[in-house]
XYZ file of C-alpha atoms in Angstrom:
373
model
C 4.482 4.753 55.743
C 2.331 7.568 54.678
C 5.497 8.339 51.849
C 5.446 4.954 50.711
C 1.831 5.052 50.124
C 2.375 8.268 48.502
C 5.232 6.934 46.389
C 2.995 3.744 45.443
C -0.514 5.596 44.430
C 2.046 7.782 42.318
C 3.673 4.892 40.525
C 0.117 3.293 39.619
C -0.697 6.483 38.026
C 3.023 6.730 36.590
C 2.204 3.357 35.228
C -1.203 3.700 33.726
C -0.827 7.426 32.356
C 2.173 5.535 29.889
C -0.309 2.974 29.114
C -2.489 5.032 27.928
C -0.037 7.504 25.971
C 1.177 4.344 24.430
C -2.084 3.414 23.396
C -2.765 6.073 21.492
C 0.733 5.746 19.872
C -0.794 2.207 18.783
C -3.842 4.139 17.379
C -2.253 6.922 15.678
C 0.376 4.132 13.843
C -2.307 1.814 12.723
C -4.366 5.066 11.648
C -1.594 6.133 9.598
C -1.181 2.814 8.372
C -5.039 2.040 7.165
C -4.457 5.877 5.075
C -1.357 5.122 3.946
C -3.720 1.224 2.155
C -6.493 3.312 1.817
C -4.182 6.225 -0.541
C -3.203 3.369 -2.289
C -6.565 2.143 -3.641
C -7.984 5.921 -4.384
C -4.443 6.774 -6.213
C -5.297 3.238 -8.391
C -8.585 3.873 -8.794
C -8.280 7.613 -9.969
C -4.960 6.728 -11.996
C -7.185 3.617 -14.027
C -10.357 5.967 -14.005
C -8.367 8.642 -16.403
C -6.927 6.080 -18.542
C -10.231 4.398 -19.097
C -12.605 7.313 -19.991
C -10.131 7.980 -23.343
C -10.595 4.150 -24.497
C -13.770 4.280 -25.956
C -12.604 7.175 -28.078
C -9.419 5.051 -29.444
C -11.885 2.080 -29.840
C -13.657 4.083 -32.146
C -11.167 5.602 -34.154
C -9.748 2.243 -34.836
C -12.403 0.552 -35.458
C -14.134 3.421 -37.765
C -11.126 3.030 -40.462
C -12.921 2.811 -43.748
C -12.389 -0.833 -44.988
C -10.909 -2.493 -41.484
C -13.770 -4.452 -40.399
C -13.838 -6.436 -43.855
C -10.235 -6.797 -43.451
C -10.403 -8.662 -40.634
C -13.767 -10.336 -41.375
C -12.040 -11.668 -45.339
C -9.226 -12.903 -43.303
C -11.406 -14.769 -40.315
C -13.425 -16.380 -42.904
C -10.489 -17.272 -45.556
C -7.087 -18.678 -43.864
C -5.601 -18.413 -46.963
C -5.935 -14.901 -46.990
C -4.890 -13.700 -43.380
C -1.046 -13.058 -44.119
C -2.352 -10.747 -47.115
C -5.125 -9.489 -44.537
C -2.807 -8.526 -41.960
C -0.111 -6.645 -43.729
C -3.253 -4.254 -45.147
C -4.896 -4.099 -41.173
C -1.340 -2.991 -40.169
C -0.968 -0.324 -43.020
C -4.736 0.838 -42.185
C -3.787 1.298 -38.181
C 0.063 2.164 -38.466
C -0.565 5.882 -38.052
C -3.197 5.688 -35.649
C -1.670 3.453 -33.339
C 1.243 5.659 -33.004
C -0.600 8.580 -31.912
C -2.641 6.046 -29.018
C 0.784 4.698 -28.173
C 1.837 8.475 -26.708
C -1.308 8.186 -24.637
C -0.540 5.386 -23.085
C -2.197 2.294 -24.837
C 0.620 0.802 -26.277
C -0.476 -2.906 -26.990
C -3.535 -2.899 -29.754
C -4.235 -6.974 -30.522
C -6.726 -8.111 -33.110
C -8.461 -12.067 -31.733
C -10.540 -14.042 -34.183
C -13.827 -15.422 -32.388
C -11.363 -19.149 -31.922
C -9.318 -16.540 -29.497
C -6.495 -17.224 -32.087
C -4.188 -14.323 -32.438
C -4.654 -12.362 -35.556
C -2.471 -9.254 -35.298
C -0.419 -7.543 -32.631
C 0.304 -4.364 -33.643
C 3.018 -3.767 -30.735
C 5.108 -7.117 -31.494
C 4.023 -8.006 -35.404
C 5.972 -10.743 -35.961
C 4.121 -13.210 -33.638
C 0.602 -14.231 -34.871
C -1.634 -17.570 -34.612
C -0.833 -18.478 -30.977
C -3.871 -19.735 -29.215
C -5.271 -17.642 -26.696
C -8.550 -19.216 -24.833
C -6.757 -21.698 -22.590
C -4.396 -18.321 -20.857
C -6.137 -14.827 -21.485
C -9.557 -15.143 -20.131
C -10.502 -11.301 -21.106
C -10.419 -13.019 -24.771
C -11.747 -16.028 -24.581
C -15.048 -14.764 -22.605
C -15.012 -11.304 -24.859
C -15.924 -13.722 -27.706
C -17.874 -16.182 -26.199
C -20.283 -13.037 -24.908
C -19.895 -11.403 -27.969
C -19.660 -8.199 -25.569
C -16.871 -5.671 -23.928
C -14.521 -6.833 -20.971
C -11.950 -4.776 -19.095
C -9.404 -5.708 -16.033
C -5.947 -6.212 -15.230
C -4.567 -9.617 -17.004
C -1.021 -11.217 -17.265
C -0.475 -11.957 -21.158
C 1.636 -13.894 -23.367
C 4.642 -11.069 -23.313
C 3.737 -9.102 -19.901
C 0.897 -7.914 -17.723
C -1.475 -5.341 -18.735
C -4.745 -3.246 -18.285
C -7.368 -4.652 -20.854
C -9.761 -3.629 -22.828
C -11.666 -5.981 -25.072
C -13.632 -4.803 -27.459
C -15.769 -7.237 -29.831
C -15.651 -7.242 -33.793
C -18.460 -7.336 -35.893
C -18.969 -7.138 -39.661
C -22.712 -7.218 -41.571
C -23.829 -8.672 -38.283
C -22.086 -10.945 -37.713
C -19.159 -11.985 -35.282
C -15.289 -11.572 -36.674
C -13.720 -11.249 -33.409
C -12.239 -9.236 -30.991
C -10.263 -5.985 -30.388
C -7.998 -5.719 -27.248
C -6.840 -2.303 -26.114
C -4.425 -2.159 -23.759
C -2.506 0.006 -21.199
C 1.608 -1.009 -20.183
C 1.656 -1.323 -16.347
C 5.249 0.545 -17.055
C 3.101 3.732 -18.490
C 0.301 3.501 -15.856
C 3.045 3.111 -13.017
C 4.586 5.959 -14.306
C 1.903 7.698 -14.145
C 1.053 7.471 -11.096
C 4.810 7.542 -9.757
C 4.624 11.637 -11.249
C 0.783 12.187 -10.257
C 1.195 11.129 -6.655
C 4.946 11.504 -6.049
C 5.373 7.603 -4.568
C 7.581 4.727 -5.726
C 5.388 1.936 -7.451
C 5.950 -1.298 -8.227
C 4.093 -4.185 -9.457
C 4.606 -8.069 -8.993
C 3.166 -11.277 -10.781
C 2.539 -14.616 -8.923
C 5.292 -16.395 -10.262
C 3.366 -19.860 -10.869
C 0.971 -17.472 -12.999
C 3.806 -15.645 -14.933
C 5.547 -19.276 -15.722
C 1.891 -20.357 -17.078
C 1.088 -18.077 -19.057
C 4.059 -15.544 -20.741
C 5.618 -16.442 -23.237
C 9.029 -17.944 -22.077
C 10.942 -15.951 -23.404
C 9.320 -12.820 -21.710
C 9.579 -15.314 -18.706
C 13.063 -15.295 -18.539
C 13.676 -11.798 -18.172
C 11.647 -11.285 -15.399
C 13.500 -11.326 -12.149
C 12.583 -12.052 -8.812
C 10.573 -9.662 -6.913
C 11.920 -7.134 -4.416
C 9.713 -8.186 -1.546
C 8.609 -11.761 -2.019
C 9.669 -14.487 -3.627
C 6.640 -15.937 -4.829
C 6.195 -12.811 -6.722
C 8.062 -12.231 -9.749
C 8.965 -8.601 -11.519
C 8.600 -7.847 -15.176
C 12.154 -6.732 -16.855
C 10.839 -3.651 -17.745
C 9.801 -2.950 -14.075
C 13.056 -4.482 -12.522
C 15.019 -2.778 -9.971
C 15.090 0.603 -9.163
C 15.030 2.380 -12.860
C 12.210 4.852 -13.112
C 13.704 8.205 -14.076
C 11.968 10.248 -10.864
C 12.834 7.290 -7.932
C 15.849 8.318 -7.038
C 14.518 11.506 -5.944
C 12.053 10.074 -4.206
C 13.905 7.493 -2.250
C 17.797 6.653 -2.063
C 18.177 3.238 -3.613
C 20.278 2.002 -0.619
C 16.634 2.840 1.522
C 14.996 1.012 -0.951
C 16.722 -1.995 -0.703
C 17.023 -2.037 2.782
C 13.166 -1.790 3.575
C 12.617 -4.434 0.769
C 14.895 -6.536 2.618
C 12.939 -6.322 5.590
C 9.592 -6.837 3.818
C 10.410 -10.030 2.623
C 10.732 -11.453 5.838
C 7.082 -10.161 6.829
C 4.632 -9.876 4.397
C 4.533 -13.627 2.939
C 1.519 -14.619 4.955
C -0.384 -11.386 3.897
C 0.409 -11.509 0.723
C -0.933 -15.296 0.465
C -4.413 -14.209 2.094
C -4.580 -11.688 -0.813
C -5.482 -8.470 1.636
C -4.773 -4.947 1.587
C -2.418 -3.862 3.978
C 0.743 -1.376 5.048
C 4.147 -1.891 6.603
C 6.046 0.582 8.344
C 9.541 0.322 8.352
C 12.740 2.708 9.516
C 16.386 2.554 7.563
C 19.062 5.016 7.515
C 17.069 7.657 9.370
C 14.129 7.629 6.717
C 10.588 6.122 7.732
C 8.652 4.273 4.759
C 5.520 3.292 4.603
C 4.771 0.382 2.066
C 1.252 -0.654 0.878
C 0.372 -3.918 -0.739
C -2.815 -4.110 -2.638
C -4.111 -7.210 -4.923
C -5.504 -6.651 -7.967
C -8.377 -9.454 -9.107
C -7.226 -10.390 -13.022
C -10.480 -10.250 -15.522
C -11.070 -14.372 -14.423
C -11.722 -12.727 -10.729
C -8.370 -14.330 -9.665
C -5.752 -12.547 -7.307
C -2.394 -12.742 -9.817
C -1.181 -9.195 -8.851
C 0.183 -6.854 -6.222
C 0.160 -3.259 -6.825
C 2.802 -2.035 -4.346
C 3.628 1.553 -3.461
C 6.416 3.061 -1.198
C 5.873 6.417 0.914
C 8.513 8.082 2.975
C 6.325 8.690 6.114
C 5.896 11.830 8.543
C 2.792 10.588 10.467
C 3.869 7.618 12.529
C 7.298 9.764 13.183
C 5.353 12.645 14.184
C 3.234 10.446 16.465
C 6.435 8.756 18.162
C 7.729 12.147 18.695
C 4.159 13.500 20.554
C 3.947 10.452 22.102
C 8.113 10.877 23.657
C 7.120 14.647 24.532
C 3.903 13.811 26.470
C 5.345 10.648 28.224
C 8.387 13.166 29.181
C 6.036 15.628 30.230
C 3.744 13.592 32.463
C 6.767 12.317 34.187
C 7.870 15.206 35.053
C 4.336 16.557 36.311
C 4.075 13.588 38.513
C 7.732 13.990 39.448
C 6.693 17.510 40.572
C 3.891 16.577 42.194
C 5.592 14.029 44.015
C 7.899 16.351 45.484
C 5.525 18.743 46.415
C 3.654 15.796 48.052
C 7.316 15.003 50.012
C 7.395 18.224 51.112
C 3.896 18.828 52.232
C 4.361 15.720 54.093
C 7.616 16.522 55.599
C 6.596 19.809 56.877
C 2.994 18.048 58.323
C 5.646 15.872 60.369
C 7.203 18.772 61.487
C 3.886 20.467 62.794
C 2.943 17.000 64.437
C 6.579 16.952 66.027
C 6.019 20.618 67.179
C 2.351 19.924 68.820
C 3.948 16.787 70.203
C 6.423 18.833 71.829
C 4.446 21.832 73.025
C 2.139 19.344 74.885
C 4.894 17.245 76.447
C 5.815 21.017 77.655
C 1.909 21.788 79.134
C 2.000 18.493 81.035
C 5.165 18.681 82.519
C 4.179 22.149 83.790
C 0.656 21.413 84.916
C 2.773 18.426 86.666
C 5.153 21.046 87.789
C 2.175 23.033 89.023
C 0.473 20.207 90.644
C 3.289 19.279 92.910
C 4.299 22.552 93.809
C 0.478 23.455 95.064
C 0.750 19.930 97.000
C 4.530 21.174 98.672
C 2.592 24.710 99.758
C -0.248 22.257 101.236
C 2.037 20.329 103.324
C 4.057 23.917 104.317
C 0.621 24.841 105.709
């Protein structure tokens, strides 16, 4: 009885001592999670930081070329002049926008103040597209009369803007967008930070607003498919991801994430998932990006081959092995503590069987000398 109880008491502890190791297996995933979201926004944040304390100084030297302002402001107030107007912007910011390209900004677009498209200098040939009704950055840049930045899907791709407005004697030409390739900025941070990024576009937002032919060529994203992938950012194709993670991994966990994340991704939070193929642990982080309108149209994504939740799992398999054994031990040295108490009992049970049957023995031989007497 007393080694059932033992037993019993033993297995209660057994029971809540994994409990509690488990527990803090829980803690230590969900910890390594909420860093792995929380890396995410500080790499984003630090990566678009850099990239926008240089844009002021291209903003300048654009706008500063002797003779560009009237330029733009004879062809915003004479439509008859704007082809002739263009072709001498574009000679006055050829050279410079070649040396801003290698810094990143690759997309420099000149807006009259009716958000209709003056000049792109990074696809020249299209021109006098309307732009209110799908680029709000423009459209509310003009109304203000005043500066706007964010991240905003375009007529030929999503971008980083910056919106500068155009003025000339005082008075309102239009605008000037400066903007940064979500290619060069992912690169960026893919060599700064050492992760695989990726980027994805609500798909009802991408049909709405690129241009269709740009629409076309984007393919259906890796991990949802509400989400749609730029050509430029589709598949696997960055020259540093295959050392980072084999593609066959890559697929695999993306794979998995689409049967998972949908639900998150609709209720536009920041979150991580972890997930195990092929021996390698990953970690993948979702965050939305609000567009300049304040609406949620992308998802920066970023995928980390994890040592923290592995490294917990293997703590927490030591120290469940380790307090089984202890209580094993001390089970047996419980047994045995017991076994040799019965012994002791057995022995005193014995030894005073022995005393009465001699003080009996004693008793009746006193009572046979009595008698003799």
């Amino acid at each position: 009885m007393v080694r059932r109880s033992i037993a019993v008491l033993l297995l209660i502890i057994d029971i809540a001592g994994c409990i509690f190791l488990y527990g803090k297996l829980q803690e230590s995933r969900e910890s390594a999670l909420a860093n792995a979201a929380s890396s995410l926004r500080s790499e984003y944040s630090r990566s678009l930081s850099m990239y926008s304390r240089y844009v002021d100084e291209v903003y300048q030297s654009i706008v500063n070329i002797p003779g560009l302002s009237e330029s733009v402001a004879e062809a915003w107030l004479h439509p008859e002049k704007r082809d002739a107007m263009r072709e001498d912007v574009l000679n006055k910011t050829s050279v410079i926008y070649n040396t801003v390209k290698r810094l990143g900004y690759t997309k420099i677009h000149f807006h009259f103040p009716d958000t209709v498209s003056f000049l792109r200098l990074h696809e020249r040939n299209i021109y006098g597209d309307v732009l209110g009704d799908k680029r709000y950055s423009v459209y509310i840049a003009n109304i203000n009369n005043g500066f706007t930045e964010g991240l905003e899907v375009g007529r030929s791709g999503n971008a980083f803007r910056f919106v500068y407005p155009l003025s000339h004697g005082g008075v309102h030409i239009g605008t000037l967008e400066i903007s940064l390739d979500v290619r060069g900025f992912i690169t960026g941070m893919l060599e700064s930070y050492g992760n695989y990024y990726s980027m994805g576009i609500k798909k009802e937002v991408a049909e709405r607003k690129l241009f269709q032919v740009c629409f076309s060529e984007c393919t259906e994203s890796a991990f949802s498919d509400e989400y749609i992938t730029e050509s430029r950012l589709s598949g696997y194709d960055f020259e540093l991801s295959q050392d980072i993670m084999p593609t066959g991994i890559f697929d695999s966990v993306n794979k998995s994430l689409k049967n998972e994340v949908g639900p998150r991704l609709a209720a536009h939070e920041t979150f991580s998932v972890y997930e195990k193929s092929g021996g390698i642990s990953v970690i993948t982080s979702f965050m939305p990006i609000r567009s300049v309108s304040g609406d949620y149209e992308s998802y920066l994504v970023r995928y980390a081959i994890d040592g923290e939740i592995d490294g917990a799992y293997l703590r927490f398999i030591k120290q469940a092995v380790a307090y089984n054994l202890s209580l094993l031990l001390l089970l047996m040295v419980l047994l045995v503590m017991d076994s040799n108490r019965n012994k002791v009992v057995l022995a005193n049970s014995e030894l005073e069987q022995k005393i009465r049957e001699q003080e009996e023995f004693e008793k009746e031989l006193k009572k046979a000398k009595e008698e003799a007497e």
